[in-house]
Every structure is written in structure tokens, then in C-alpha cells.
XYZ file of C-alpha atoms in Angstrom:
260
model
C 147.665 53.499 37.196
C 149.035 51.828 40.113
C 148.830 47.917 39.330
C 150.680 45.875 41.894
C 153.824 44.953 40.698
C 153.818 47.388 37.846
C 156.305 51.142 36.821
C 154.285 53.321 38.869
C 154.346 51.015 41.926
C 157.906 50.119 41.629
C 158.593 53.591 41.213
C 156.623 54.744 44.263
C 158.933 51.910 46.446
C 161.828 53.052 45.217
C 161.086 57.006 46.208
C 159.539 56.085 49.516
C 163.123 54.514 50.233
C 164.938 56.983 48.928
C 163.047 59.643 50.974
C 162.804 58.073 54.283
C 166.847 57.289 54.145
C 167.102 61.112 53.099
C 165.521 62.336 56.005
C 167.236 59.896 58.452
C 169.980 60.881 57.377
C 169.222 64.448 57.796
C 167.899 63.800 61.193
C 170.903 62.118 62.365
C 172.621 65.517 61.568
C 170.513 68.225 62.712
C 170.701 69.625 65.938
C 167.866 68.175 68.873
C 165.436 71.036 68.318
C 165.234 70.295 64.527
C 165.475 66.517 65.193
C 161.885 67.413 67.079
C 160.787 69.547 64.616
C 160.652 66.484 62.158
C 159.552 63.889 64.069
C 156.458 65.930 65.031
C 155.757 67.103 61.834
C 155.913 63.541 60.833
C 153.351 62.903 63.437
C 150.923 66.115 62.410
C 151.014 65.096 58.720
C 149.683 61.428 59.613
C 147.162 62.495 61.511
C 145.897 65.046 59.126
C 146.376 62.428 56.211
C 144.001 59.835 58.214
C 141.490 62.840 59.432
C 141.333 63.550 56.078
C 140.835 60.449 54.736
C 138.285 59.252 57.134
C 136.860 61.904 59.060
C 135.888 64.155 55.516
C 136.246 60.774 53.191
C 138.555 63.013 51.115
C 137.433 65.957 51.867
C 133.399 65.240 50.350
C 131.410 64.889 53.920
C 132.060 65.331 57.413
C 131.375 61.415 58.709
C 132.801 61.014 62.221
C 130.767 57.488 63.130
C 132.781 56.054 60.213
C 135.821 57.839 61.841
C 134.941 56.409 64.707
C 134.820 52.716 63.027
C 137.972 52.932 61.227
C 139.935 53.265 64.365
C 139.723 49.657 64.584
C 141.589 48.887 61.428
C 145.141 48.504 62.386
C 146.393 51.261 60.348
C 144.118 54.260 61.347
C 144.294 53.280 64.575
C 147.719 55.179 64.037
C 145.634 58.491 65.032
C 145.621 57.795 68.238
C 149.195 55.961 68.551
C 151.073 58.351 66.800
C 150.920 61.136 69.440
C 151.247 58.837 72.302
C 154.645 58.445 71.026
C 156.035 61.572 71.521
C 155.483 61.218 75.386
C 158.214 60.961 76.786
C 157.637 58.471 79.409
C 155.329 55.998 76.800
C 157.894 53.851 75.762
C 155.740 51.033 74.876
C 153.723 53.393 72.662
C 157.119 53.424 70.758
C 158.140 49.738 71.006
C 154.810 49.114 69.964
C 154.758 51.451 67.278
C 157.769 49.949 65.949
C 157.445 46.354 66.352
C 153.635 45.551 64.736
C 152.431 49.642 63.548
C 155.102 49.940 61.257
C 155.536 46.642 59.527
C 152.093 46.686 59.464
C 151.996 50.085 57.407
C 155.021 49.246 55.074
C 153.184 45.892 54.094
C 150.675 47.907 52.583
C 153.622 49.258 49.807
C 153.602 46.168 48.430
C 149.540 44.642 48.818
C 147.113 47.590 48.677
C 143.165 48.249 48.069
C 141.625 48.047 44.829
C 140.839 51.793 44.787
C 144.125 52.461 44.742
C 145.589 49.929 42.407
C 142.666 51.489 39.940
C 144.402 55.157 40.846
C 147.010 57.102 39.167
C 150.253 57.459 41.351
C 149.068 61.328 41.205
C 145.875 61.122 42.278
C 144.193 61.914 45.975
C 143.443 58.654 46.172
C 146.737 57.040 46.210
C 148.894 60.078 47.570
C 146.704 60.086 50.852
C 146.957 56.556 50.995
C 150.747 56.667 50.613
C 151.677 59.000 52.830
C 149.090 58.598 55.646
C 151.652 54.777 55.529
C 154.819 56.428 55.197
C 154.627 58.424 58.038
C 153.807 55.643 60.437
C 157.153 54.186 58.866
C 159.147 57.559 59.265
C 158.491 58.461 62.733
C 159.722 55.862 64.255
C 163.141 55.400 61.996
C 163.476 59.251 62.867
C 163.205 58.287 66.291
C 165.952 56.106 65.718
C 168.151 58.432 63.775
C 168.054 61.199 66.182
C 168.884 57.985 68.639
C 165.930 58.778 71.082
C 165.167 55.195 70.522
C 165.546 51.547 70.110
C 164.164 48.233 70.211
C 164.421 46.187 73.246
C 163.713 42.350 73.638
C 161.933 43.470 77.104
C 158.986 45.010 75.505
C 158.308 42.320 73.431
C 155.991 40.678 75.564
C 153.765 43.784 76.258
C 153.493 44.639 72.975
C 152.318 41.139 71.640
C 149.855 41.750 74.919
C 148.939 44.813 73.525
C 148.162 43.216 70.481
C 145.869 41.139 71.383
C 144.044 43.642 73.278
C 143.626 45.236 70.192
C 142.547 42.730 67.883
C 140.367 41.634 70.471
C 138.540 45.001 70.577
C 138.388 44.852 66.913
C 136.780 41.587 66.842
C 134.305 42.537 69.587
C 133.792 45.965 67.722
C 133.107 43.938 64.565
C 130.464 41.766 65.521
C 128.699 45.148 67.404
C 129.018 47.024 63.993
C 127.407 44.234 62.224
C 124.337 43.378 64.506
C 125.988 41.631 67.308
C 126.949 38.707 64.096
C 129.883 37.502 62.676
C 128.518 38.034 59.172
C 128.316 41.649 57.715
C 130.252 44.313 55.544
C 132.740 45.225 58.934
C 135.985 43.242 59.184
C 138.249 46.093 60.600
C 141.390 44.724 61.196
C 140.789 41.196 59.094
C 139.222 39.590 62.534
C 136.592 37.735 61.354
C 137.780 36.516 57.859
C 141.217 37.294 56.004
C 140.029 39.550 53.815
C 141.934 38.039 50.439
C 144.742 39.158 52.561
C 147.667 36.671 50.930
C 149.268 35.773 54.068
C 145.810 35.203 56.164
C 143.957 33.096 53.615
C 146.004 30.231 54.443
C 146.058 30.734 58.297
C 141.900 31.045 57.892
C 141.488 27.244 55.771
C 143.835 25.491 58.762
C 141.910 27.123 61.535
C 138.393 28.659 59.973
C 137.224 30.310 63.408
C 137.141 34.271 63.357
C 139.594 36.153 65.719
C 141.402 32.739 66.969
C 143.249 32.216 63.510
C 144.817 35.059 63.875
C 146.555 33.699 66.845
C 148.840 31.223 64.373
C 150.984 33.787 63.704
C 151.984 35.065 67.364
C 155.107 32.869 67.463
C 156.171 34.276 63.998
C 155.284 37.893 65.057
C 157.097 37.268 68.203
C 160.695 35.495 67.131
C 160.489 38.347 64.000
C 159.981 40.956 66.919
C 163.229 38.951 68.710
C 165.037 39.285 65.621
C 165.072 42.585 65.307
C 165.422 43.422 69.115
C 168.648 41.457 68.596
C 169.823 43.647 65.445
C 170.030 46.565 67.890
C 170.822 45.331 71.078
C 174.355 47.561 70.822
C 172.748 50.562 69.236
C 173.517 53.431 71.714
C 170.385 55.846 72.627
C 171.224 59.455 73.702
C 169.478 61.554 76.070
C 168.603 64.247 73.797
C 168.107 67.026 76.896
C 171.919 66.105 77.304
C 172.889 69.304 74.910
C 170.542 71.631 76.371
C 171.545 70.722 79.691
C 175.025 71.131 78.857
C 174.357 74.429 77.667
C 172.634 75.361 81.036
C 175.557 73.928 82.655
C 178.049 76.252 81.097
C 176.118 79.107 81.306
C 176.276 78.861 84.984
C 179.625 77.947 85.297
C 180.296 81.262 83.037
C 178.555 83.452 85.658
C 180.103 81.902 88.715
C 183.792 82.904 86.613
C 182.314 86.241 86.520
C 180.987 86.376 89.520
C 184.637 85.522 91.266
């Protein structure tokens, strides 16, 4: 069983760290073409996993309404975010993925839902949950390994603003799903109440106001973002189109030499 803190849980954590580290090493050594293959594959696997879980309810039904509602849950929104991060000019999307979504996904490896805890490590429930979240962590780490991305402090404020907009959207959606009531089963992204999340429970006791209590985390999250950005301050990012540009340049030079 995947009891939190148990042997299976610890081994899954170790295996996850090793797999991500090995894939990052490989990604740092291969050509830009294969780096793109690795990054796009991780995005595709993550999207398929979310579709399988929420659109088909692990292959048992076709439920588009549930899929739509689940987009207001932080980790499931990655179905939309992951492909957007592949757009070269969408730097804000990549910064949001790294600063917020990646760490939100990683936190679920420490404390996860009861249906995962009550399942075996090799069950479809556990593997689907684990792989979905691992891909969200893996994608930005592969981008860093490929030197296509680095966290930047100038994006901290925009990322925090995007987070605020997303959680506010989830808050309004939850109220609508609950029949325009603050009470009800829908509590996506924990905007109505902490839902047993250990870190959020004290905040709700301090400020028992739905959505507002989450704002207490902003100063701490902003500080953590800044420290992360500073850690990568000297990290050099490469233009992954350079090898192709150089190759084209060499071809042109060779053509000119032959003509002359």
C-alpha cells in the first residue's frame, strides 16, 4: 500500500528523483532535436494522463463536465498550461510552470489523496496520479537541462498576478458549481476551505474567510520565488536554434566556395 511515509512511498520518491535526474542528464547531452523530442513527449504524456483521469475517469466513462470542472484544480490546469509552455514567445507560461505549478505538483508526492494512499504502488490509480504530477515537474527541469529556460526575477510579479487571477477564477467557479453557495462539495484549488491540507489549515484558522485566507501565503511565496530566481542568476540560457543557424551558415559558405 502507498501509506504516506511507508516503504512504497519512500521508494517511489527515490525512483522519481533518480528518473528525473537521469532524464535531465540525458537531455543536457543530446542534440537540440532530441531535446525537443524529450520535452514534447513529457508534455504529451502529462496531457494524456490528465485526459485519462478526468475525461474518461480512468477508462470507465466519458465525462466532459467533470473534465471541465477539474480545470479549476491547480494540477489539472496543467493540461492547458503544458502545451502553452512550448510556444517560444510564451515566457510567462514557462515561468508560471516553474515557479508555481512545478512545486504544487511536487508537493503532492509528499501528501496525496486517500485513494492513492489506499492503493498499491503498481495500481492504475497510483501510477496515473504519480506520472501526471511527475511530468509537470519533469518538463521545466528538462527545459533547464537543455538550457532553454531559467527562472527570472522580473517575472515574479506577473506570475503572482496570474496565480491570483487563477485562484479567483476557481473561487467563482466553485461558488457557481455549488449553486451559488459557499457551502458544497466543490472546493477546487482549496479556495473555499483548506480541505485538510496541513499547510493551509493554520491559515484558515487565522483568517476563516474563503479565498482571502490564501492571500496570506503571497509574501512567503513571493520570497521563495525570489530566492529561486537568485539561485539561477548566473545560469546561461542558449538559443536552441543556433546549431541549425550555424549549420545553414556552413552550407552557404561551402556553396560560395564551390561557386568561386
